[in-house]
mmCIF file of C-alpha atoms and ligand atoms in Angstrom:
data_model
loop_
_atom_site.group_PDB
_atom_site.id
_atom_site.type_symbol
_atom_site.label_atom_id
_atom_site.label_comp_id
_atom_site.label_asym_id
_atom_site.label_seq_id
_atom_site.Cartn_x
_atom_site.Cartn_y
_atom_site.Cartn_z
ATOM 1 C CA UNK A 1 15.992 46.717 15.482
ATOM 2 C CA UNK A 2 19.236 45.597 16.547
ATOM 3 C CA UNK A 3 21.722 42.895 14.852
ATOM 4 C CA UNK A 4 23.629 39.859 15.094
ATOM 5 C CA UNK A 5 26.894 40.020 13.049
ATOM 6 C CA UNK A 6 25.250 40.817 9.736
ATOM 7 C CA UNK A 7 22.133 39.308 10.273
ATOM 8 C CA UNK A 8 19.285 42.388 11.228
ATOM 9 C CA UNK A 9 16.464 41.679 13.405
ATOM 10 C CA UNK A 10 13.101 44.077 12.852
ATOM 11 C CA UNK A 11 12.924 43.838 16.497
ATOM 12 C CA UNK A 12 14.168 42.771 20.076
ATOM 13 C CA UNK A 13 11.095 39.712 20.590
ATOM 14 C CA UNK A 14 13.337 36.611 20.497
ATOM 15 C CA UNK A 15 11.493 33.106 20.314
ATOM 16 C CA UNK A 16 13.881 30.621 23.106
ATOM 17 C CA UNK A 17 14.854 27.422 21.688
ATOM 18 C CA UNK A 18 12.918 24.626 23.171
ATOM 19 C CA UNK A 19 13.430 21.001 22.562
ATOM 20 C CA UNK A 20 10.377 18.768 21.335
ATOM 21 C CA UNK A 21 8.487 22.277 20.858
ATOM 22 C CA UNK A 22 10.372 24.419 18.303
ATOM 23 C CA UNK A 23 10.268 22.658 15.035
ATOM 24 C CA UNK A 24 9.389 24.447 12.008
ATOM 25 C CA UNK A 25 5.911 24.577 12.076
ATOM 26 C CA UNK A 26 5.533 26.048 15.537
ATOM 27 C CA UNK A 27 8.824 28.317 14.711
ATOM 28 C CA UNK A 28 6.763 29.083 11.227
ATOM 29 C CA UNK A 29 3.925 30.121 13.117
ATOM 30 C CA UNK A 30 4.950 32.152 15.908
ATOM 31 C CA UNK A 31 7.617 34.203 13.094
ATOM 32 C CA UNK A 32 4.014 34.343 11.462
ATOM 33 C CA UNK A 33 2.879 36.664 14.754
ATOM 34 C CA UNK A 34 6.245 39.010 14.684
ATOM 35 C CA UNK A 35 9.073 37.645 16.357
ATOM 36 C CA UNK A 36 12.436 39.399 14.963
ATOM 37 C CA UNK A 37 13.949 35.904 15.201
ATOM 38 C CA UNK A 38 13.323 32.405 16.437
ATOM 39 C CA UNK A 39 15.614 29.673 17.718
ATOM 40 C CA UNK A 40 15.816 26.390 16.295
ATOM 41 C CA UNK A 41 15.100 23.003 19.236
ATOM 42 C CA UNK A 42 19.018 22.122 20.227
ATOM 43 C CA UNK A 43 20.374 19.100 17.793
ATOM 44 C CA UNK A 44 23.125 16.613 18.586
ATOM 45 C CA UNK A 45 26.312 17.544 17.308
ATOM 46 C CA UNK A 46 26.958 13.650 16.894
ATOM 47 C CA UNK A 47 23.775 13.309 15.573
ATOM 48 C CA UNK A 48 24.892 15.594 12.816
ATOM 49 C CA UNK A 49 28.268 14.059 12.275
ATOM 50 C CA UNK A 50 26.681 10.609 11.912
ATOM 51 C CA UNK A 51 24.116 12.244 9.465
ATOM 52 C CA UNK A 52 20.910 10.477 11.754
ATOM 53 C CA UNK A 53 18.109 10.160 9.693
ATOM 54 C CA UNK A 54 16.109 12.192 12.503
ATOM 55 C CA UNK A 55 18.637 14.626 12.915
ATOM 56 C CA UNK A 56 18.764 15.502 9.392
ATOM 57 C CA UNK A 57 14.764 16.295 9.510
ATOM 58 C CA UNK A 58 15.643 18.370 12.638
ATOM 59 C CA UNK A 59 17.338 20.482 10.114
ATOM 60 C CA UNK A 60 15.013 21.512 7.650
ATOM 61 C CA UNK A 61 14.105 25.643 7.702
ATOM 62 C CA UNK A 62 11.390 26.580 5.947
ATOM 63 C CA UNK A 63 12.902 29.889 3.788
ATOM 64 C CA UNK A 64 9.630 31.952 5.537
ATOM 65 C CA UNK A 65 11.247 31.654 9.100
ATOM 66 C CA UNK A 66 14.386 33.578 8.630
ATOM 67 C CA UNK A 67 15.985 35.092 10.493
ATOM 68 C CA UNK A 68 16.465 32.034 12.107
ATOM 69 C CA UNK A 69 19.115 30.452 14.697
ATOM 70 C CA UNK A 70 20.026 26.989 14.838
ATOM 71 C CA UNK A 71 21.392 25.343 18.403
ATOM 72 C CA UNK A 72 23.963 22.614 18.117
ATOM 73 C CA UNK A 73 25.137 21.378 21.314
ATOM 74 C CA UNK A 74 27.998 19.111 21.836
ATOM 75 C CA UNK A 75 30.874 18.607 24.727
ATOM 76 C CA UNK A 76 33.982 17.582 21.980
ATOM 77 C CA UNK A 77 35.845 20.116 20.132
ATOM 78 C CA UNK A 78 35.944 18.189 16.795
ATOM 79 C CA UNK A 79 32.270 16.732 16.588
ATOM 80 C CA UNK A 80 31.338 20.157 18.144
ATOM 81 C CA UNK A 81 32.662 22.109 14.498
ATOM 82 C CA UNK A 82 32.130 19.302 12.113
ATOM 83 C CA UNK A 83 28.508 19.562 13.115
ATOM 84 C CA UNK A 84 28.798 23.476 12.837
ATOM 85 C CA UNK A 85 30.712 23.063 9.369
ATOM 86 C CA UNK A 86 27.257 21.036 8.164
ATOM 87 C CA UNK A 87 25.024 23.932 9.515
ATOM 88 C CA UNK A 88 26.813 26.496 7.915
ATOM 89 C CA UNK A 89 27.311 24.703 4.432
ATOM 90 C CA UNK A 90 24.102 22.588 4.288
ATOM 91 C CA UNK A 91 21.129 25.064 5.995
ATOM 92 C CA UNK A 92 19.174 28.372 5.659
ATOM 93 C CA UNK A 93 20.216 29.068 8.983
ATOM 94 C CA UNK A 94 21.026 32.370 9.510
ATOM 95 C CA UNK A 95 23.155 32.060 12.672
ATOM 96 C CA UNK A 96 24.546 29.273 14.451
ATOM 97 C CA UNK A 97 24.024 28.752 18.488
ATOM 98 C CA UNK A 98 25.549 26.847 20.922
ATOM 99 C CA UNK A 99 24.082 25.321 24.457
ATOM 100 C CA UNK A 100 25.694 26.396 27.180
ATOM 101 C CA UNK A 101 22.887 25.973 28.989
ATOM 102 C CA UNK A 102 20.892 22.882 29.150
ATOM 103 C CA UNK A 103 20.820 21.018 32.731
ATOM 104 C CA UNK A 104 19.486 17.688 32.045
ATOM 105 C CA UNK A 105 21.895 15.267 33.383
ATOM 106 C CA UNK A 106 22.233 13.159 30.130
ATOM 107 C CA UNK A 107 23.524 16.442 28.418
ATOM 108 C CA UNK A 108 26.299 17.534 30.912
ATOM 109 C CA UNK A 109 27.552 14.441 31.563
ATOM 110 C CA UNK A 110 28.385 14.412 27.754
ATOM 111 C CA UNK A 111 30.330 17.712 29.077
ATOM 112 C CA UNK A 112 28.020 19.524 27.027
ATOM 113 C CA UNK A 113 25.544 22.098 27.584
ATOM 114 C CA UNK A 114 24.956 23.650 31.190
ATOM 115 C CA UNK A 115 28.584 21.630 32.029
ATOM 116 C CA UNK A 116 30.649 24.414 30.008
ATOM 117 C CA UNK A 117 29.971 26.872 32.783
ATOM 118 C CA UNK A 118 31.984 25.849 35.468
ATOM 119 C CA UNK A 119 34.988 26.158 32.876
ATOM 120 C CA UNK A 120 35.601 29.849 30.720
ATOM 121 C CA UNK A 121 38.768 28.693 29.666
ATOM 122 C CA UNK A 122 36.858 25.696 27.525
ATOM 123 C CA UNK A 123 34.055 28.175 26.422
ATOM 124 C CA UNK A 124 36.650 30.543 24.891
ATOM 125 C CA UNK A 125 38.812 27.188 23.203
ATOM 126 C CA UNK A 126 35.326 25.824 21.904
ATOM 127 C CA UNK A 127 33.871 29.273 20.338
ATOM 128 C CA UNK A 128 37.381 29.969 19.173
ATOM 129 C CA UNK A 129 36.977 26.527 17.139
ATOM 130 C CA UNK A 130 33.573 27.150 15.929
ATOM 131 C CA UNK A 131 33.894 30.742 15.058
ATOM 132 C CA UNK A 132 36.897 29.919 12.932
ATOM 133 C CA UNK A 133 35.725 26.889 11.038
ATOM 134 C CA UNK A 134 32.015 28.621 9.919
ATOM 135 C CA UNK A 135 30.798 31.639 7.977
ATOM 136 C CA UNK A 136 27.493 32.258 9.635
ATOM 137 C CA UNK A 137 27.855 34.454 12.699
ATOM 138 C CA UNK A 138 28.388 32.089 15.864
ATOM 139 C CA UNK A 139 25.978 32.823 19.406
ATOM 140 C CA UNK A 140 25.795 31.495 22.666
ATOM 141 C CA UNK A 141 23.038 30.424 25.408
ATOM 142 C CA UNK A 142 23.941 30.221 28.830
ATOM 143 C CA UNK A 143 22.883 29.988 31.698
ATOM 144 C CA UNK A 144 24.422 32.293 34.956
ATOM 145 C CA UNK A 145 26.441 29.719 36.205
ATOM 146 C CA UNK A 146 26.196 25.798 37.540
ATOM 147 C CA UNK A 147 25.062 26.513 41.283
ATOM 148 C CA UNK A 148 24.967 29.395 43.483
ATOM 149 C CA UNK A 149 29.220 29.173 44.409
ATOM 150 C CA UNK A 150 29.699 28.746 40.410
ATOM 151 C CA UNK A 151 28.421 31.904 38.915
ATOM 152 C CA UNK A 152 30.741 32.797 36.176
ATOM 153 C CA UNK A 153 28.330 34.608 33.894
ATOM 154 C CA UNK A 154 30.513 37.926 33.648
ATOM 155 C CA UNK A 155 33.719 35.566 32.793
ATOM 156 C CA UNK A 156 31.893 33.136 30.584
ATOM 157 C CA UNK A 157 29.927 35.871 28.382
ATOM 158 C CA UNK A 158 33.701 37.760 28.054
ATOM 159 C CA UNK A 159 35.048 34.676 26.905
ATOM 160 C CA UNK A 160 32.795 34.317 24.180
ATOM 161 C CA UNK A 161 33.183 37.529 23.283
ATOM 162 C CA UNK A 162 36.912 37.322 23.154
ATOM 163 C CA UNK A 163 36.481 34.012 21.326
ATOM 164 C CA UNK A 164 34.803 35.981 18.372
ATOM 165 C CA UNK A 165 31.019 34.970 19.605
ATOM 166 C CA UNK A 166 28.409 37.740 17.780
ATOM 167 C CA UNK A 167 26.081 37.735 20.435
ATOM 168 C CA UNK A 168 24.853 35.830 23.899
ATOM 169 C CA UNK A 169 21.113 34.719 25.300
ATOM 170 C CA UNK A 170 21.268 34.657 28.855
ATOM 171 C CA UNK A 171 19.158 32.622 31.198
ATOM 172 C CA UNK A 172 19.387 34.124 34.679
ATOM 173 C CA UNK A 173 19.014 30.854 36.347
ATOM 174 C CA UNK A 174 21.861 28.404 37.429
ATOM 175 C CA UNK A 175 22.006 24.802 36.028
ATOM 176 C CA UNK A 176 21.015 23.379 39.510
ATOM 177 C CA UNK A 177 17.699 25.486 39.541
ATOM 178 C CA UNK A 178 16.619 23.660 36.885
ATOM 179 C CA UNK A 179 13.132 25.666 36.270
ATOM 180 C CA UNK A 180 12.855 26.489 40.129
ATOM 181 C CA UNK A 181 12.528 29.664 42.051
ATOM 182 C CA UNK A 182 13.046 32.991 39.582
ATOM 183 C CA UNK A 183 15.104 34.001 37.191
ATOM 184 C CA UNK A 184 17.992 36.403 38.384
ATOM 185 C CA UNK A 185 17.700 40.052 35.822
ATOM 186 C CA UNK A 186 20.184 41.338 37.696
ATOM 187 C CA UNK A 187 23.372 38.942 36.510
ATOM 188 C CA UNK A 188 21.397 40.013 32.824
ATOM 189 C CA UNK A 189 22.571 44.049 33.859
ATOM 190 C CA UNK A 190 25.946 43.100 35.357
ATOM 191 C CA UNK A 191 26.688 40.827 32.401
ATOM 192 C CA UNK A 192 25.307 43.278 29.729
ATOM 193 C CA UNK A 193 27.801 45.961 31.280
ATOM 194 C CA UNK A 194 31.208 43.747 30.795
ATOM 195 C CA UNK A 195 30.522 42.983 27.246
ATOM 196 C CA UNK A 196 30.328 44.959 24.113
ATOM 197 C CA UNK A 197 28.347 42.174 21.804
ATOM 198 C CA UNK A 198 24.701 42.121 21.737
ATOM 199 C CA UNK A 199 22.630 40.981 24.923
ATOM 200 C CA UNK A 200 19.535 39.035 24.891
ATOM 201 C CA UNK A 201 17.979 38.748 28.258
ATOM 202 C CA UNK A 202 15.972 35.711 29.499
ATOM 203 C CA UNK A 203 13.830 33.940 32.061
ATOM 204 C CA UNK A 204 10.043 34.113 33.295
ATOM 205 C CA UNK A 205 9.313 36.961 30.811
ATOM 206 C CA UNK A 206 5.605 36.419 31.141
ATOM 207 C CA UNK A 207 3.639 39.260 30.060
ATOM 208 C CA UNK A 208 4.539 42.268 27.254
ATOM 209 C CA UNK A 209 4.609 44.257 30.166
ATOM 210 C CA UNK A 210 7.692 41.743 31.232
ATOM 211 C CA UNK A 211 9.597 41.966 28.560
ATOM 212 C CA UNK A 212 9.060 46.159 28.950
ATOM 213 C CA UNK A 213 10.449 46.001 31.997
ATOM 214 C CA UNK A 214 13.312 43.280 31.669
ATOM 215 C CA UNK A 215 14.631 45.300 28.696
ATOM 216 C CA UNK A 216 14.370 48.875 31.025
ATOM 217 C CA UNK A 217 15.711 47.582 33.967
ATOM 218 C CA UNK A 218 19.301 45.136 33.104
ATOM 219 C CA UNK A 219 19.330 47.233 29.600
ATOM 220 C CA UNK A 220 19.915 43.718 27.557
ATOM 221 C CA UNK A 221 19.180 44.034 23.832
ATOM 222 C CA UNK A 222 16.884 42.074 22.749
ATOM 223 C CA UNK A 223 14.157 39.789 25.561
ATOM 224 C CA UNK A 224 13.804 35.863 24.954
ATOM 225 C CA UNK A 225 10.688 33.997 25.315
ATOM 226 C CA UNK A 226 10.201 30.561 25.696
ATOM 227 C CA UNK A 227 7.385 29.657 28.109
ATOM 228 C CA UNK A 228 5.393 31.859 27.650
ATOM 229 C CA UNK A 229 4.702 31.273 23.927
ATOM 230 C CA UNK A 230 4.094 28.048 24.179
ATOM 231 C CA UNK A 231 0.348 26.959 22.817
ATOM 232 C CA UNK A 232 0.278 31.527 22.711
ATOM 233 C CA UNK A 233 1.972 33.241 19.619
ATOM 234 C CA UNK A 234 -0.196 35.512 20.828
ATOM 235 C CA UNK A 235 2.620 36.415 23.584
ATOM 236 C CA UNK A 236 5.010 37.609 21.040
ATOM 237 C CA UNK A 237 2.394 39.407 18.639
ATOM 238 C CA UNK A 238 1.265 41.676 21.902
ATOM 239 C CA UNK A 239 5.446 41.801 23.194
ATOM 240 C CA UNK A 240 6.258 43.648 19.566
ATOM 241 C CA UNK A 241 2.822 45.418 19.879
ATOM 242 C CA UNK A 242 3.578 46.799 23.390
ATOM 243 C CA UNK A 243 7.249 47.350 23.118
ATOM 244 C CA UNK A 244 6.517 49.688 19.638
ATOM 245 C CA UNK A 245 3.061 51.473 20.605
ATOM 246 C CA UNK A 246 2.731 51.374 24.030
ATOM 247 C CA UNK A 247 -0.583 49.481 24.043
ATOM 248 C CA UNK A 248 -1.779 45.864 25.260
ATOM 249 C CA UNK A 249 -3.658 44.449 21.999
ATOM 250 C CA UNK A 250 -6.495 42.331 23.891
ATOM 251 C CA UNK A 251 -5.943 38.047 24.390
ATOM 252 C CA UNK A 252 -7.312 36.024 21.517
ATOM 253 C CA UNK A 253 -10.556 34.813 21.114
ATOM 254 C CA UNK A 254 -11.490 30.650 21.980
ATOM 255 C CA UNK A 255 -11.752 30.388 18.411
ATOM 256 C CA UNK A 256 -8.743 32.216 17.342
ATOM 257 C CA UNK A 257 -6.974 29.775 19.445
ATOM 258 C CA UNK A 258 -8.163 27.200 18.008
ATOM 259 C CA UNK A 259 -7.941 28.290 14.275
ATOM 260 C CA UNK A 260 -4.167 28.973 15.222
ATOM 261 C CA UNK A 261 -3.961 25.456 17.161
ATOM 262 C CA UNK A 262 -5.484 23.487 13.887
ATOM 263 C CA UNK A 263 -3.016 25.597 11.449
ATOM 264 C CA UNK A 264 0.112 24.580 13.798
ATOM 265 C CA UNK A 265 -1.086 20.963 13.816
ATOM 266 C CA UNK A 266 -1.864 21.363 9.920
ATOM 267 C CA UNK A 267 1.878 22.416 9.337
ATOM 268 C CA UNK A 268 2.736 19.630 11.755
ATOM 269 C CA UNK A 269 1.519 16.936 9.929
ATOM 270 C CA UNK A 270 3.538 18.234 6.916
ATOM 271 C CA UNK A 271 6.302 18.201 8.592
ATOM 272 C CA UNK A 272 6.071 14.421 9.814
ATOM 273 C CA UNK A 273 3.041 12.676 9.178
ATOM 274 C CA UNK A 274 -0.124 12.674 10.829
ATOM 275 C CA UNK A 275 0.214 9.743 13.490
ATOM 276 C CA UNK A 276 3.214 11.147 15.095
ATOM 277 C CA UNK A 277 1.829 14.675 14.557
ATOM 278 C CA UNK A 278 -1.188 14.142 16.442
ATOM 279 C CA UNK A 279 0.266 12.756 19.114
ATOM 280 C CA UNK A 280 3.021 15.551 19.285
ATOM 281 C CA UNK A 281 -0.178 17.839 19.126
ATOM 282 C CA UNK A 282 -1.484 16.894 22.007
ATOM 283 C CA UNK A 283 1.014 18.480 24.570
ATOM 284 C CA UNK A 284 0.574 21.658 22.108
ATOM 285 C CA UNK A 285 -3.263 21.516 22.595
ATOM 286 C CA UNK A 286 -3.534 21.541 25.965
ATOM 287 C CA UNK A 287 -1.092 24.731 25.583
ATOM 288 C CA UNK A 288 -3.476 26.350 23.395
ATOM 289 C CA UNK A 289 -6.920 25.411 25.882
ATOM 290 C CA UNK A 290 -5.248 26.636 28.800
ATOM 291 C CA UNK A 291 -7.212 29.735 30.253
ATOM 292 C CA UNK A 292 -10.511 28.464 28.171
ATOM 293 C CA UNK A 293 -13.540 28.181 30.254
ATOM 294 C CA UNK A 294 -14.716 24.741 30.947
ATOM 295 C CA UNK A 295 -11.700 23.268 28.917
ATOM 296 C CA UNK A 296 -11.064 20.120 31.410
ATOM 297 C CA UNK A 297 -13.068 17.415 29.393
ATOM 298 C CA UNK A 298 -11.542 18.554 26.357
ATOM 299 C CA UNK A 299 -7.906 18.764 27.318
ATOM 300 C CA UNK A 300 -8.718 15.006 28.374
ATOM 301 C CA UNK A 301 -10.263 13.839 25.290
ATOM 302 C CA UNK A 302 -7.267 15.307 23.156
ATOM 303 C CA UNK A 303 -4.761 12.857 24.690
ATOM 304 C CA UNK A 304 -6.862 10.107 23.467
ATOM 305 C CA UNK A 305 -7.093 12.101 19.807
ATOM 306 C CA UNK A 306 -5.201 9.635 17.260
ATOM 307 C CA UNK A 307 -5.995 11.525 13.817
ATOM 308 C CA UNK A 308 -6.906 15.034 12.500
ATOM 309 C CA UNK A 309 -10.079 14.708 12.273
ATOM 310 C CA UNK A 310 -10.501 13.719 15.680
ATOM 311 C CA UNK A 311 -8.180 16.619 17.025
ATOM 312 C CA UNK A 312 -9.736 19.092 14.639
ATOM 313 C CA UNK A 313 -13.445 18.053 15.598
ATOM 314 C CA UNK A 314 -12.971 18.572 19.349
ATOM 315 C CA UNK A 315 -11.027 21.973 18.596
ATOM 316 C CA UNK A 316 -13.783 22.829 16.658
ATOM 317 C CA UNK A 317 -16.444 21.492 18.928
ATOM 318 C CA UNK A 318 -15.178 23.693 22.187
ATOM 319 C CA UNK A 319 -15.093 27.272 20.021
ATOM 320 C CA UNK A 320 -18.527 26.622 18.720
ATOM 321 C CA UNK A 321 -19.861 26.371 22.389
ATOM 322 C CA UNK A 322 -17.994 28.805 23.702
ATOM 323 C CA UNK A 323 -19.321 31.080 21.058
ATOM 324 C CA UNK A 324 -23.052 29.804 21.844
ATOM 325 C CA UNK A 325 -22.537 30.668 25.163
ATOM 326 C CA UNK A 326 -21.142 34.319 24.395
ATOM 327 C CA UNK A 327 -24.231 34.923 22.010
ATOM 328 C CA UNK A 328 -26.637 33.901 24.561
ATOM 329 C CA UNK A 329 -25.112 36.056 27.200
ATOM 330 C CA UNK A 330 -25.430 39.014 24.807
ATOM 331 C CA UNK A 331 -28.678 38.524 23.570
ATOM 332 C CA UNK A 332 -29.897 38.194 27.233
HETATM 333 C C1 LIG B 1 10.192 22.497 26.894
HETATM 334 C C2 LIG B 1 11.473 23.285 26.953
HETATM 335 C C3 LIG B 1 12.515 22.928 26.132
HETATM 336 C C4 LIG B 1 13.713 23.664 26.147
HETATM 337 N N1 LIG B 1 14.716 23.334 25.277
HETATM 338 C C5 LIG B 1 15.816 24.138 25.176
HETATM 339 C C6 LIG B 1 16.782 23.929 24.144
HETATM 340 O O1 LIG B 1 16.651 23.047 23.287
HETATM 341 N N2 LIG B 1 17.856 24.754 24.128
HETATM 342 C C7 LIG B 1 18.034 25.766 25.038
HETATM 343 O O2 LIG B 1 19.018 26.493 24.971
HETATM 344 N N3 LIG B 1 17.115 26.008 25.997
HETATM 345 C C8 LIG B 1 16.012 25.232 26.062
HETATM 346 N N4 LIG B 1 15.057 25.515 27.000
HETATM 347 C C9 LIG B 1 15.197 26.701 27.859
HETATM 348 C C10 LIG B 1 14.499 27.914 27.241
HETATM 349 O O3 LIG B 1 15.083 28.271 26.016
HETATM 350 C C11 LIG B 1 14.548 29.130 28.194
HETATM 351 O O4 LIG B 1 15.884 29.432 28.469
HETATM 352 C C12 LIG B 1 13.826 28.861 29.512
HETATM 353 O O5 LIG B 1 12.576 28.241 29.305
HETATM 354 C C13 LIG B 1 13.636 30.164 30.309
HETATM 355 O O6 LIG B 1 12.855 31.087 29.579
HETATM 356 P P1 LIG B 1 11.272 31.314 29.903
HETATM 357 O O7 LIG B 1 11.169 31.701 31.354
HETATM 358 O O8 LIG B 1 10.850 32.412 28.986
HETATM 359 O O9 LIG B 1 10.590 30.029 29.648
HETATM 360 C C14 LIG B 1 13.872 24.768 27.026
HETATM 361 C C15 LIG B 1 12.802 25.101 27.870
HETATM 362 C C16 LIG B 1 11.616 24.392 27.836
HETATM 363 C C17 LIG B 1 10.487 24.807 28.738
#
């Protein structure tokens, strides 16, 4: 258990933010299989200032999520805490994050996300801002630096510290590297040294057995998973199960994957409504069928799925032959 300003977590397995993926009924789900917090998709600042009809939904928290962090990302001081000032008065967020880290172009050239590492000076003058105009605790995601001459992750974590920031997720990758090559744990050791807030490591934590060793060897806090829990909750269930006991709880069953994958969609279509839920479901699906036997034809067919039904059916369809298959191995 560790904490975040006042906000406890029950344990160090961290959900990443990822845009287009964590809305709240994948964030519902995988809180559903342990994590001790999850991260909301990043939102606009501006699209919060301007009150955007899809920003708003972007918003929403179901109560059954918390702890929960929400990432606002913005390059101007004054849209940057006006859009903080609505988190903190107008969600259940429990914490409020900031993007420091995101590399695609049409972010930082907005001189927000990934951009802010090149400059500590403006990290400490924008956290300052934030921290002073909000309640909820304030957080940070960064990356290690811009490129490989512009790695300021020591100076850049202080200065949110300094700045009043109540903890920082760090990606060990530079904004250049993109998703290439691997993640660096080491800058996660150096950077957990220099600072006395809490640390939550991050990048190509694959396996439980990852996260074991990401967590022994830079000492971080708490370990952050994106990839790896994407269509596979699973990944965070076994990550608590491993880092408490000791012991690898076995990979789900085809059709626990799929009960899983029609619950996420179910809570999906909720959320928005079924045509744009289906489609959004599609991306998720092929998550959820990857390492399934014979799932080629399927993964195919879902991108042509247009309503529940459809989705559900083929879902359906490929546990019930996998099982057949199983039982006829056994019995023979
Ligand atoms: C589809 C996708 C969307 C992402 N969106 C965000 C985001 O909104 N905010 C953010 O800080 N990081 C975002 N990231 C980065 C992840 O949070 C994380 O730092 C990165 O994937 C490395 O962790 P991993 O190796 O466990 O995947 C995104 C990553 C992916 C794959």
């Amino acid at each position: 258990m560790f904490k975040i300003g006042n906000i406890e977590l029950k344990n160090q397995v961290v959900l990443a933010p990822m845009a287009g993926v964590c809305n709240s009924a994948f964030r519902l789900t995988v809180k559903e299989f342990g994590a001790g917090l999850v991260c909301a998709e990043m939102v606009s600042d501006k699209g919060i200032v301007l009150k955007n009809a899809k920003t708003m939904n972007m918003l929403y928290i179901d109560e059954r999520e918390k702890p929960l962090s929400l990432q606002i990302f913005g390059g101007e001081k004054k849209t940057l805490v006006e859009a903080a000032q609505f988190v903190d008065k107008n969600t259940n967020a429990d914490i409020i994050d900031i993007n420091m880290g995101c590399p695609v172009p049409k972010i930082t050239k907005c001189d927000a996300g990934a951009k802010w590492l090149l400059d500590p000076d403006k990290i400490y003058e924008m956290v300052t801002a934030v921290v002073e105009a909000v309640e909820k605790p304030v957080t940070v995601k960064m990356r290690m630096g811009w490129d490989e001459d512009h790695i300021y992750a020591v100076k850049n974590a202080q200065a949110v510290e300094r700045a009043g920031g109540q903890a920082i997720a760090l990606h060990g990758r530079t904004r250049v590297q993109m998703y290439e090559g691997t993640a660096n744990w080491d800058i996660i050791k150096e950077v957990k040294q220099a600072i006395n807030i809490p640390l939550i490591g991050n990048g190509d934590v694959q396996t439980p057995q990852d996260a074991k060793r990401m967590l022994e060897e830079t000492g971080c806090d708490g370990v952050m998973i994106g990839r790896a829990a994407l269509g596979n909750p699973w990944m965070i269930y076994r990550t608590v199960q491993f880092l408490e006991t000791g012991k690898l709880m076995d990979e789900p069953s085809v059709r626990e994957k799929m009960d899983v994958c029609i619950l996420h969609l179910d809570r999906l279509i909720a959320l928005k409504n079924e045509n744009v839920a289906v489609r959004e479901m599609r991306k998720h699906a092929a998550w959820y069928l990857k390492g399934v036997k014979g799932n080629a034809i399927v993964r195919n067919a879902v991108n042509e799925c247009n309503t529940r039904d459809e989705l559900v059916n083929l879902l359906n369809g490929l546990a019930a032959d996998v099982e057949e298959k199983e039982s006829l191995v056994t019995v023979g």
